[in-house]
C-alpha cells in the first residue's frame, strides 16, 4: 500500500526520466506541423480560426517569451517543450494513479506505464508543436473522468463534487483545443443521456455539466475571437471528401462525362491542374486550389449530381482517403509527405519549419545518437520491419481496439461501460472526413483507448467475482 501522492510522484518521475533524453536529442523542440503558420499569425497579429485560437496563443506565449525575455526564440520553444512534457506526463500520471486507486491489474499498469514512457509516438509528440498533443491529453482526462462519473458510481474512485468541476474545466479546454471536438461532444451527449435514462439524478448531472461546458466553450471561443480580431477559417476545410470525390471522378471517369458536366466541373476543379493535383490519400492539393466561394449552391448541386451518376467512384474516393483509419496494413499514412531523415517526413513530422529572418528556431541536438535512432523509426519508417510491434504504430489499431472494447461490453451486457467511449466514437466519424490520415489525428485514441481497456478489464473481473459468489 502506497499513498496516492507517492504513486503519482513515482509515475511522473519515470515518464519524465524516459522523455528527457528525447528532449535533449530534439532540443529545443519538434518544431513541425502547423507551428510556422500559427506563429506567423502571432508575429503579424493577424489571427484566424483555421487553427484553434487557444493553442495559437499558447504557442505564441512561449515564442514571445523567448524573444523578449530569454534572448532567443529557440529558448522560448525549449520552455514550451518542458511545459508541454510536464502537462502530458501529469495527464498520464493521473490516469495511472486512477488505475492504481481502482486496484486494476498491476501487470496492465506496468504495461501502460511502459507504453506512455517509451513508445516513440508519446515521447516525440510530447515535444511537438502540434495542437493535437494537448487536445489528446485533455480527451484522455475527459474520458477517464466520464468513466469515473458513469461507471464507478459510489465507489471510492467515483467522481466527487470537486472533481466534477475539474472535469468541466477539462471539457471546456478540450473543446477549445480542437475545432471538430464540439461536434463530437454535441452528438455524443444525447447518446450518453439515453444510456443513463433510468438513473435520473446522474443523467441530470451529466447533462447539466455537459451543456454548461458547451455554453462556456461558445462564450470563451467568442471572447478569444473578439480579443484577437480573428477571422473565420475557410469552409473548404469541411469539404475534403466531397472535393476528393469530384476530383477522382474527373480523373478516372473523364471520358464518360458529358460535355455539360465537364463544363460545370471546370468552374470548381479546372482540368488545367486537377489531373496533376489529385492524390487519392491527400485532399490538400485539390482542396487548396478548388474554387467554391463564387457559387456554393451550384457546387453542392454538381457534387450531388455527379455522385448519383458515379456512386462507386465516390465510395472509392472516400475509402482511399480514409484507408489508414480502418485498414491495419495501410502504409500510405506514413508516406503521405515523403520519407527520410533529411526531410524529417515519414510516420511523424520532425522537420524544423522555416521562420522569418530573426525569428528562426535553431536546432541543437545534445544527444545525436538518440536522435538518429528515433529518426530511423519515425522518419525512415523502420518500425514497419518489426513483426507484431509495427501494429502498435498503425492508426487503425486503436480504432479496432476501441471496437473490441465496445464488443466486450455488449457481449457481457455491461452497456454502461459503452457510454464513456461515445465521444471517441463520434470523434472518429469526424476524422473520416479529414483531408488525410496522420497518427497525430488519431493520437487521442492512442493515449486513451489502452487506458479504458485497463478499466473495463478490472470492472468485468469484479463482475465475474460477484457472479461466482
GROMACS .gro file of C-alpha atoms in nm:
model
  469
    1UNK     CA    1   0.000   0.000   0.000
    2UNK     CA    2   0.130   0.343  -0.102
    3UNK     CA    3  -0.035   0.681  -0.077
    4UNK     CA    4  -0.181   0.823  -0.396
    5UNK     CA    5   0.076   1.103  -0.392
    6UNK     CA    6   0.364   0.858  -0.366
    7UNK     CA    7   0.225   0.669  -0.663
    8UNK     CA    8   0.180   0.988  -0.865
    9UNK     CA    9   0.533   1.107  -0.795
   10UNK     CA   10   0.670   0.768  -0.899
   11UNK     CA   11   0.477   0.761  -1.228
   12UNK     CA   12   0.564   1.122  -1.306
   13UNK     CA   13   0.932   1.064  -1.236
   14UNK     CA   14   0.953   0.752  -1.453
   15UNK     CA   15   0.777   0.913  -1.751
   16UNK     CA   16   0.984   1.231  -1.741
   17UNK     CA   17   1.305   1.034  -1.690
   18UNK     CA   18   1.235   0.845  -2.013
   19UNK     CA   19   1.140   1.160  -2.204
   20UNK     CA   20   1.431   1.386  -2.106
   21UNK     CA   21   1.685   1.212  -2.337
   22UNK     CA   22   1.445   1.258  -2.629
   23UNK     CA   23   1.405   1.625  -2.537
   24UNK     CA   24   1.785   1.669  -2.537
   25UNK     CA   25   1.805   1.484  -2.869
   26UNK     CA   26   1.549   1.715  -3.033
   27UNK     CA   27   1.636   2.035  -2.846
   28UNK     CA   28   1.469   2.284  -2.838
   29UNK     CA   29   1.153   2.119  -2.973
   30UNK     CA   30   0.999   1.926  -3.259
   31UNK     CA   31   0.906   2.247  -3.440
   32UNK     CA   32   0.687   2.089  -3.707
   33UNK     CA   33   0.336   2.057  -3.850
   34UNK     CA   34   0.136   2.383  -3.826
   35UNK     CA   35   0.374   2.576  -3.598
   36UNK     CA   36   0.502   2.800  -3.875
   37UNK     CA   37   0.154   2.910  -3.985
   38UNK     CA   38   0.033   2.965  -3.630
   39UNK     CA   39   0.334   3.175  -3.531
   40UNK     CA   40   0.303   3.384  -3.846
   41UNK     CA   41  -0.036   3.483  -3.705
   42UNK     CA   42   0.129   3.578  -3.375
   43UNK     CA   43   0.404   3.782  -3.543
   44UNK     CA   44   0.163   3.969  -3.771
   45UNK     CA   45  -0.115   3.998  -3.514
   46UNK     CA   46  -0.346   3.866  -3.785
   47UNK     CA   47  -0.533   3.572  -3.633
   48UNK     CA   48  -0.761   3.314  -3.790
   49UNK     CA   49  -0.983   3.039  -3.651
   50UNK     CA   50  -0.832   2.797  -3.903
   51UNK     CA   51  -0.629   2.668  -3.607
   52UNK     CA   52  -0.774   2.672  -3.253
   53UNK     CA   53  -0.707   3.019  -3.114
   54UNK     CA   54  -0.627   2.892  -2.766
   55UNK     CA   55  -0.344   2.676  -2.895
   56UNK     CA   56  -0.212   2.952  -3.122
   57UNK     CA   57  -0.198   3.186  -2.822
   58UNK     CA   58  -0.043   2.914  -2.605
   59UNK     CA   59   0.230   2.856  -2.862
   60UNK     CA   60   0.275   3.228  -2.917
   61UNK     CA   61   0.324   3.292  -2.545
   62UNK     CA   62   0.642   3.084  -2.536
   63UNK     CA   63   0.760   3.222  -2.868
   64UNK     CA   64   0.733   3.578  -2.736
   65UNK     CA   65   0.883   3.476  -2.402
   66UNK     CA   66   1.191   3.355  -2.586
   67UNK     CA   67   1.221   3.668  -2.799
   68UNK     CA   68   1.157   3.929  -2.529
   69UNK     CA   69   1.284   3.767  -2.208
   70UNK     CA   70   1.512   3.470  -2.270
   71UNK     CA   71   1.717   3.617  -2.551
   72UNK     CA   72   1.624   3.375  -2.829
   73UNK     CA   73   1.313   3.226  -2.979
   74UNK     CA   74   1.475   2.884  -2.956
   75UNK     CA   75   1.494   2.918  -2.577
   76UNK     CA   76   1.125   3.004  -2.573
   77UNK     CA   77   1.039   2.688  -2.764
   78UNK     CA   78   1.258   2.487  -2.525
   79UNK     CA   79   1.044   2.618  -2.237
   80UNK     CA   80   0.736   2.523  -2.440
   81UNK     CA   81   0.871   2.168  -2.470
   82UNK     CA   82   0.937   2.143  -2.096
   83UNK     CA   83   0.591   2.275  -2.005
   84UNK     CA   84   0.414   2.051  -2.256
   85UNK     CA   85   0.615   1.748  -2.145
   86UNK     CA   86   0.512   1.819  -1.788
   87UNK     CA   87   0.145   1.862  -1.880
   88UNK     CA   88   0.140   1.539  -2.080
   89UNK     CA   89   0.321   1.349  -1.805
   90UNK     CA   90   0.071   1.480  -1.548
   91UNK     CA   91  -0.221   1.362  -1.764
   92UNK     CA   92  -0.066   1.015  -1.795
   93UNK     CA   93   0.015   1.013  -1.423
   94UNK     CA   94  -0.344   1.098  -1.328
   95UNK     CA   95  -0.465   0.812  -1.546
   96UNK     CA   96  -0.221   0.561  -1.399
   97UNK     CA   97  -0.292   0.671  -1.041
   98UNK     CA   98  -0.665   0.631  -1.108
   99UNK     CA   99  -0.598   0.274  -1.220
  100UNK     CA  100  -0.394   0.224  -0.902
  101UNK     CA  101  -0.684   0.350  -0.689
  102UNK     CA  102  -0.915   0.120  -0.884
  103UNK     CA  103  -0.680  -0.167  -0.797
  104UNK     CA  104  -0.658  -0.272  -1.160
  105UNK     CA  105  -0.410  -0.537  -1.267
  106UNK     CA  106  -0.054  -0.443  -1.170
  107UNK     CA  107   0.071  -0.604  -1.491
  108UNK     CA  108  -0.159  -0.388  -1.705
  109UNK     CA  109  -0.049  -0.078  -1.515
  110UNK     CA  110   0.316  -0.163  -1.577
  111UNK     CA  111   0.249  -0.221  -1.946
  112UNK     CA  112   0.061   0.109  -1.972
  113UNK     CA  113   0.342   0.292  -1.790
  114UNK     CA  114   0.598   0.143  -2.029
  115UNK     CA  115   0.376   0.241  -2.322
  116UNK     CA  116   0.341   0.601  -2.206
  117UNK     CA  117   0.710   0.635  -2.120
  118UNK     CA  118   0.884   0.451  -2.404
  119UNK     CA  119   0.655   0.441  -2.708
  120UNK     CA  120   0.825   0.681  -2.955
  121UNK     CA  121   0.498   0.847  -3.056
  122UNK     CA  122   0.446   0.966  -2.697
  123UNK     CA  123   0.798   1.091  -2.632
  124UNK     CA  124   0.833   1.275  -2.965
  125UNK     CA  125   0.485   1.427  -2.972
  126UNK     CA  126   0.536   1.547  -2.614
  127UNK     CA  127   0.792   1.787  -2.769
  128UNK     CA  128   0.590   1.866  -3.081
  129UNK     CA  129   0.422   2.198  -3.151
  130UNK     CA  130   0.106   2.044  -3.297
  131UNK     CA  131  -0.227   2.120  -3.133
  132UNK     CA  132  -0.319   1.751  -3.125
  133UNK     CA  133  -0.087   1.682  -2.831
  134UNK     CA  134  -0.261   1.884  -2.561
  135UNK     CA  135  -0.600   1.804  -2.710
  136UNK     CA  136  -0.522   1.433  -2.673
  137UNK     CA  137  -0.424   1.476  -2.308
  138UNK     CA  138  -0.750   1.660  -2.242
  139UNK     CA  139  -0.950   1.394  -2.431
  140UNK     CA  140  -0.786   1.130  -2.212
  141UNK     CA  141  -0.875   1.314  -1.890
  142UNK     CA  142  -1.227   1.385  -2.017
  143UNK     CA  143  -1.289   1.017  -2.098
  144UNK     CA  144  -1.142   0.892  -1.769
  145UNK     CA  145  -1.349   1.149  -1.581
  146UNK     CA  146  -1.664   1.037  -1.760
  147UNK     CA  147  -1.577   0.676  -1.682
  148UNK     CA  148  -1.549   0.764  -1.314
  149UNK     CA  149  -1.880   0.950  -1.322
  150UNK     CA  150  -2.080   0.689  -1.512
  151UNK     CA  151  -1.921   0.357  -1.419
  152UNK     CA  152  -1.774   0.395  -1.070
  153UNK     CA  153  -2.084   0.535  -0.904
  154UNK     CA  154  -2.047   0.550  -0.526
  155UNK     CA  155  -1.709   0.376  -0.518
  156UNK     CA  156  -1.402   0.542  -0.371
  157UNK     CA  157  -1.285   0.612  -0.726
  158UNK     CA  158  -1.616   0.772  -0.823
  159UNK     CA  159  -1.649   1.136  -0.929
  160UNK     CA  160  -1.673   1.365  -0.626
  161UNK     CA  161  -1.816   1.717  -0.621
  162UNK     CA  162  -1.473   1.881  -0.658
  163UNK     CA  163  -1.374   1.650  -0.943
  164UNK     CA  164  -1.696   1.732  -1.129
  165UNK     CA  165  -1.588   2.096  -1.160
  166UNK     CA  166  -1.237   1.995  -1.263
  167UNK     CA  167  -1.395   1.775  -1.531
  168UNK     CA  168  -1.598   2.074  -1.651
  169UNK     CA  169  -1.281   2.283  -1.694
  170UNK     CA  170  -1.117   1.994  -1.881
  171UNK     CA  171  -1.422   1.971  -2.109
  172UNK     CA  172  -1.408   2.340  -2.200
  173UNK     CA  173  -1.033   2.333  -2.264
  174UNK     CA  174  -1.070   2.019  -2.476
  175UNK     CA  175  -1.332   2.187  -2.695
  176UNK     CA  176  -1.113   2.495  -2.734
  177UNK     CA  177  -0.817   2.284  -2.849
  178UNK     CA  178  -0.982   2.118  -3.150
  179UNK     CA  179  -1.240   2.269  -3.384
  180UNK     CA  180  -1.421   1.940  -3.453
  181UNK     CA  181  -1.439   1.834  -3.086
  182UNK     CA  182  -1.751   2.044  -3.033
  183UNK     CA  183  -1.943   1.850  -3.298
  184UNK     CA  184  -1.836   1.520  -3.141
  185UNK     CA  185  -1.947   1.625  -2.793
  186UNK     CA  186  -2.274   1.771  -2.918
  187UNK     CA  187  -2.368   1.438  -3.081
  188UNK     CA  188  -2.237   1.214  -2.802
  189UNK     CA  189  -2.420   1.389  -2.516
  190UNK     CA  190  -2.773   1.274  -2.621
  191UNK     CA  191  -2.645   0.917  -2.666
  192UNK     CA  192  -2.499   0.912  -2.315
  193UNK     CA  193  -2.820   1.062  -2.175
  194UNK     CA  194  -3.024   0.785  -2.336
  195UNK     CA  195  -2.791   0.530  -2.174
  196UNK     CA  196  -2.843   0.696  -1.834
  197UNK     CA  197  -3.218   0.748  -1.869
  198UNK     CA  198  -3.300   0.507  -1.583
  199UNK     CA  199  -3.078   0.698  -1.341
  200UNK     CA  200  -3.237   1.039  -1.349
  201UNK     CA  201  -3.009   1.207  -1.095
  202UNK     CA  202  -2.689   1.101  -1.272
  203UNK     CA  203  -2.835   1.177  -1.614
  204UNK     CA  204  -2.939   1.523  -1.500
  205UNK     CA  205  -2.595   1.594  -1.353
  206UNK     CA  206  -2.414   1.477  -1.667
  207UNK     CA  207  -2.647   1.670  -1.899
  208UNK     CA  208  -2.622   1.988  -1.692
  209UNK     CA  209  -2.242   1.978  -1.680
  210UNK     CA  210  -2.213   1.897  -2.050
  211UNK     CA  211  -2.445   2.178  -2.154
  212UNK     CA  212  -2.262   2.413  -1.921
  213UNK     CA  213  -1.934   2.303  -2.079
  214UNK     CA  214  -2.066   2.364  -2.431
  215UNK     CA  215  -2.202   2.703  -2.327
  216UNK     CA  216  -1.874   2.811  -2.166
  217UNK     CA  217  -1.689   2.691  -2.476
  218UNK     CA  218  -1.906   2.909  -2.702
  219UNK     CA  219  -1.855   3.212  -2.476
  220UNK     CA  220  -1.478   3.153  -2.437
  221UNK     CA  221  -1.428   3.095  -2.808
  222UNK     CA  222  -1.623   3.411  -2.892
  223UNK     CA  223  -1.418   3.602  -2.636
  224UNK     CA  224  -1.089   3.482  -2.782
  225UNK     CA  225  -1.208   3.568  -3.130
  226UNK     CA  226  -1.312   3.919  -3.025
  227UNK     CA  227  -0.990   3.979  -2.829
  228UNK     CA  228  -0.767   3.877  -3.120
  229UNK     CA  229  -0.986   4.007  -3.402
  230UNK     CA  230  -0.958   3.665  -3.562
  231UNK     CA  231  -1.120   3.597  -3.898
  232UNK     CA  232  -1.321   3.283  -3.963
  233UNK     CA  233  -1.139   2.991  -4.123
  234UNK     CA  234  -1.232   2.879  -4.472
  235UNK     CA  235  -1.533   2.646  -4.502
  236UNK     CA  236  -1.336   2.440  -4.754
  237UNK     CA  237  -1.183   2.255  -4.456
  238UNK     CA  238  -1.514   2.068  -4.425
  239UNK     CA  239  -1.520   1.978  -4.794
  240UNK     CA  240  -1.215   1.749  -4.815
  241UNK     CA  241  -1.413   1.435  -4.900
  242UNK     CA  242  -1.660   1.598  -5.146
  243UNK     CA  243  -1.370   1.761  -5.331
  244UNK     CA  244  -1.178   1.432  -5.339
  245UNK     CA  245  -1.485   1.256  -5.476
  246UNK     CA  246  -1.534   1.511  -5.751
  247UNK     CA  247  -1.164   1.516  -5.838
  248UNK     CA  248  -1.143   1.136  -5.855
  249UNK     CA  249  -1.446   1.122  -6.082
  250UNK     CA  250  -1.291   1.386  -6.306
  251UNK     CA  251  -0.962   1.194  -6.323
  252UNK     CA  252  -1.097   0.840  -6.352
  253UNK     CA  253  -1.417   0.898  -6.550
  254UNK     CA  254  -1.322   1.191  -6.773
  255UNK     CA  255  -1.408   1.008  -7.094
  256UNK     CA  256  -1.756   0.912  -6.975
  257UNK     CA  257  -1.856   1.260  -6.855
  258UNK     CA  258  -2.098   1.461  -7.066
  259UNK     CA  259  -1.964   1.791  -7.209
  260UNK     CA  260  -2.205   1.988  -6.992
  261UNK     CA  261  -2.081   1.815  -6.676
  262UNK     CA  262  -1.718   1.879  -6.773
  263UNK     CA  263  -1.801   2.245  -6.816
  264UNK     CA  264  -1.964   2.259  -6.472
  265UNK     CA  265  -1.666   2.084  -6.311
  266UNK     CA  266  -1.425   2.328  -6.474
  267UNK     CA  267  -1.582   2.604  -6.266
  268UNK     CA  268  -1.466   2.429  -5.946
  269UNK     CA  269  -1.190   2.184  -6.043
  270UNK     CA  270  -1.020   2.308  -6.356
  271UNK     CA  271  -0.885   2.044  -6.594
  272UNK     CA  272  -0.569   2.254  -6.617
  273UNK     CA  273  -0.449   2.134  -6.277
  274UNK     CA  274  -0.681   1.868  -6.128
  275UNK     CA  275  -0.525   1.572  -6.313
  276UNK     CA  276  -0.180   1.652  -6.174
  277UNK     CA  277  -0.302   1.759  -5.828
  278UNK     CA  278  -0.526   1.466  -5.737
  279UNK     CA  279  -0.376   1.238  -5.472
  280UNK     CA  280  -0.610   0.959  -5.355
  281UNK     CA  281  -0.471   0.974  -5.000
  282UNK     CA  282  -0.436   1.351  -4.952
  283UNK     CA  283  -0.707   1.610  -5.015
  284UNK     CA  284  -0.494   1.922  -4.965
  285UNK     CA  285  -0.366   1.961  -5.325
  286UNK     CA  286  -0.723   1.967  -5.456
  287UNK     CA  287  -0.881   2.140  -5.158
  288UNK     CA  288  -0.643   2.436  -5.162
  289UNK     CA  289  -0.693   2.509  -5.534
  290UNK     CA  290  -1.066   2.439  -5.573
  291UNK     CA  291  -1.296   2.735  -5.641
  292UNK     CA  292  -1.605   2.702  -5.422
  293UNK     CA  293  -1.690   3.052  -5.292
  294UNK     CA  294  -1.837   3.203  -5.605
  295UNK     CA  295  -2.132   2.962  -5.628
  296UNK     CA  296  -2.160   2.729  -5.324
  297UNK     CA  297  -2.515   2.620  -5.411
  298UNK     CA  298  -2.407   2.527  -5.762
  299UNK     CA  299  -2.108   2.340  -5.616
  300UNK     CA  300  -2.330   2.126  -5.393
  301UNK     CA  301  -2.572   2.060  -5.680
  302UNK     CA  302  -2.287   1.950  -5.909
  303UNK     CA  303  -2.139   1.730  -5.634
  304UNK     CA  304  -2.473   1.557  -5.576
  305UNK     CA  305  -2.549   1.507  -5.944
  306UNK     CA  306  -2.203   1.369  -6.016
  307UNK     CA  307  -2.233   1.132  -5.719
  308UNK     CA  308  -2.564   0.993  -5.842
  309UNK     CA  309  -2.403   0.921  -6.178
  310UNK     CA  310  -2.080   0.769  -6.034
  311UNK     CA  311  -2.158   0.628  -5.687
  312UNK     CA  312  -1.881   0.364  -5.697
  313UNK     CA  313  -1.616   0.626  -5.772
  314UNK     CA  314  -1.739   0.837  -5.480
  315UNK     CA  315  -1.717   0.536  -5.247
  316UNK     CA  316  -1.367   0.455  -5.369
  317UNK     CA  317  -1.256   0.815  -5.317
  318UNK     CA  318  -1.380   0.809  -4.958
  319UNK     CA  319  -1.218   0.473  -4.882
  320UNK     CA  320  -0.882   0.569  -5.034
  321UNK     CA  321  -0.872   0.897  -4.845
  322UNK     CA  322  -0.952   0.733  -4.509
  323UNK     CA  323  -0.782   0.395  -4.552
  324UNK     CA  324  -0.535   0.442  -4.267
  325UNK     CA  325  -0.816   0.487  -4.017
  326UNK     CA  326  -0.957   0.138  -4.069
  327UNK     CA  327  -0.701  -0.082  -4.253
  328UNK     CA  328  -0.427  -0.218  -4.026
  329UNK     CA  329  -0.178  -0.287  -4.304
  330UNK     CA  330  -0.201   0.058  -4.460
  331UNK     CA  331   0.132   0.238  -4.506
  332UNK     CA  332   0.020   0.544  -4.702
  333UNK     CA  333  -0.035   0.744  -4.382
  334UNK     CA  334   0.339   0.714  -4.308
  335UNK     CA  335   0.445   0.821  -4.658
  336UNK     CA  336   0.196   1.093  -4.742
  337UNK     CA  337   0.452   1.378  -4.730
  338UNK     CA  338   0.757   1.167  -4.813
  339UNK     CA  339   1.011   0.960  -4.621
  340UNK     CA  340   1.359   1.028  -4.492
  341UNK     CA  341   1.571   1.166  -4.211
  342UNK     CA  342   1.692   1.456  -4.423
  343UNK     CA  343   1.340   1.583  -4.488
  344UNK     CA  344   1.207   1.494  -4.144
  345UNK     CA  345   0.896   1.344  -4.302
  346UNK     CA  346   0.762   0.995  -4.255
  347UNK     CA  347   0.540   0.841  -3.989
  348UNK     CA  348   0.586   1.160  -3.781
  349UNK     CA  349   0.697   1.503  -3.898
  350UNK     CA  350   1.015   1.609  -3.720
  351UNK     CA  351   1.129   1.870  -3.971
  352UNK     CA  352   1.223   2.214  -3.842
  353UNK     CA  353   0.989   2.466  -4.003
  354UNK     CA  354   1.133   2.781  -4.161
  355UNK     CA  355   1.060   3.109  -3.984
  356UNK     CA  356   1.127   3.471  -4.096
  357UNK     CA  357   1.478   3.611  -4.056
  358UNK     CA  358   1.550   3.689  -3.693
  359UNK     CA  359   1.276   3.454  -3.569
  360UNK     CA  360   1.441   3.122  -3.655
  361UNK     CA  361   1.415   2.821  -3.427
  362UNK     CA  362   1.766   2.673  -3.429
  363UNK     CA  363   1.809   2.301  -3.366
  364UNK     CA  364   2.094   2.176  -3.148
  365UNK     CA  365   2.088   1.807  -3.060
  366UNK     CA  366   2.269   1.726  -2.736
  367UNK     CA  367   2.223   1.353  -2.793
  368UNK     CA  368   2.263   1.298  -3.170
  369UNK     CA  369   2.283   0.921  -3.129
  370UNK     CA  370   1.936   0.903  -2.976
  371UNK     CA  371   1.804   1.142  -3.237
  372UNK     CA  372   1.940   0.922  -3.518
  373UNK     CA  373   1.775   0.618  -3.361
  374UNK     CA  374   1.440   0.794  -3.325
  375UNK     CA  375   1.461   0.932  -3.679
  376UNK     CA  376   1.524   0.584  -3.810
  377UNK     CA  377   1.195   0.481  -3.651
  378UNK     CA  378   0.966   0.776  -3.733
  379UNK     CA  379   1.121   0.927  -4.049
  380UNK     CA  380   1.267   0.620  -4.220
  381UNK     CA  381   0.966   0.415  -4.102
  382UNK     CA  382   1.193   0.136  -3.974
  383UNK     CA  383   0.918   0.025  -3.736
  384UNK     CA  384   0.742  -0.135  -4.033
  385UNK     CA  385   1.010  -0.406  -4.038
  386UNK     CA  386   0.937  -0.522  -3.682
  387UNK     CA  387   0.678  -0.803  -3.668
  388UNK     CA  388   0.382  -0.752  -3.432
  389UNK     CA  389   0.528  -0.430  -3.281
  390UNK     CA  390   0.458  -0.246  -3.606
  391UNK     CA  391   0.085  -0.290  -3.544
  392UNK     CA  392   0.116  -0.057  -3.242
  393UNK     CA  393   0.213   0.221  -3.483
  394UNK     CA  394  -0.092   0.171  -3.708
  395UNK     CA  395  -0.362   0.439  -3.652
  396UNK     CA  396  -0.629   0.179  -3.730
  397UNK     CA  397  -0.510  -0.043  -3.443
  398UNK     CA  398  -0.650   0.195  -3.184
  399UNK     CA  399  -0.985   0.214  -3.360
  400UNK     CA  400  -1.017  -0.164  -3.370
  401UNK     CA  401  -0.904  -0.184  -3.006
  402UNK     CA  402  -1.187   0.055  -2.921
  403UNK     CA  403  -1.425  -0.164  -3.123
  404UNK     CA  404  -1.306  -0.465  -2.920
  405UNK     CA  405  -1.374  -0.269  -2.601
  406UNK     CA  406  -1.729  -0.196  -2.719
  407UNK     CA  407  -1.785  -0.555  -2.834
  408UNK     CA  408  -1.677  -0.698  -2.497
  409UNK     CA  409  -1.906  -0.458  -2.309
  410UNK     CA  410  -2.200  -0.551  -2.532
  411UNK     CA  411  -2.127  -0.925  -2.513
  412UNK     CA  412  -2.110  -0.910  -2.134
  413UNK     CA  413  -2.423  -0.690  -2.128
  414UNK     CA  414  -2.239  -0.419  -1.937
  415UNK     CA  415  -2.391  -0.147  -2.152
  416UNK     CA  416  -2.297   0.132  -1.913
  417UNK     CA  417  -1.930   0.074  -1.996
  418UNK     CA  418  -2.004   0.181  -2.354
  419UNK     CA  419  -2.100   0.536  -2.255
  420UNK     CA  420  -1.753   0.677  -2.170
  421UNK     CA  421  -1.633   0.578  -2.518
  422UNK     CA  422  -1.910   0.755  -2.710
  423UNK     CA  423  -1.719   1.083  -2.750
  424UNK     CA  424  -1.431   0.892  -2.911
  425UNK     CA  425  -1.666   0.701  -3.139
  426UNK     CA  426  -1.829   1.019  -3.270
  427UNK     CA  427  -1.494   1.196  -3.293
  428UNK     CA  428  -1.368   0.909  -3.508
  429UNK     CA  429  -1.652   0.974  -3.753
  430UNK     CA  430  -1.531   1.333  -3.793
  431UNK     CA  431  -1.181   1.203  -3.869
  432UNK     CA  432  -1.317   1.001  -4.160
  433UNK     CA  433  -1.397   1.335  -4.326
  434UNK     CA  434  -1.049   1.482  -4.268
  435UNK     CA  435  -0.810   1.565  -4.554
  436UNK     CA  436  -0.576   1.272  -4.486
  437UNK     CA  437  -0.470   1.013  -4.227
  438UNK     CA  438  -0.197   1.106  -3.979
  439UNK     CA  439  -0.109   0.945  -3.649
  440UNK     CA  440  -0.140   1.284  -3.477
  441UNK     CA  441  -0.509   1.295  -3.571
  442UNK     CA  442  -0.555   0.956  -3.402
  443UNK     CA  443  -0.342   1.049  -3.102
  444UNK     CA  444  -0.644   1.090  -2.867
  445UNK     CA  445  -0.716   0.722  -2.932
  446UNK     CA  446  -0.351   0.623  -2.885
  447UNK     CA  447  -0.339   0.762  -2.531
  448UNK     CA  448  -0.699   0.693  -2.424
  449UNK     CA  449  -0.810   0.355  -2.558
  450UNK     CA  450  -0.540   0.146  -2.379
  451UNK     CA  451  -0.635   0.319  -2.053
  452UNK     CA  452  -1.009   0.246  -2.075
  453UNK     CA  453  -0.928  -0.113  -2.175
  454UNK     CA  454  -0.749  -0.144  -1.839
  455UNK     CA  455  -1.060  -0.001  -1.672
  456UNK     CA  456  -1.301  -0.244  -1.836
  457UNK     CA  457  -1.074  -0.542  -1.760
  458UNK     CA  458  -1.091  -0.456  -1.390
  459UNK     CA  459  -1.467  -0.394  -1.384
  460UNK     CA  460  -1.550  -0.713  -1.574
  461UNK     CA  461  -1.323  -0.912  -1.341
  462UNK     CA  462  -1.518  -0.773  -1.043
  463UNK     CA  463  -1.846  -0.869  -1.213
  464UNK     CA  464  -1.719  -1.226  -1.254
  465UNK     CA  465  -1.633  -1.244  -0.884
  466UNK     CA  466  -1.978  -1.114  -0.785
  467UNK     CA  467  -2.147  -1.370  -1.012
  468UNK     CA  468  -1.942  -1.656  -0.861
  469UNK     CA  469  -2.031  -1.550  -0.509
   0.00000   0.00000   0.00000
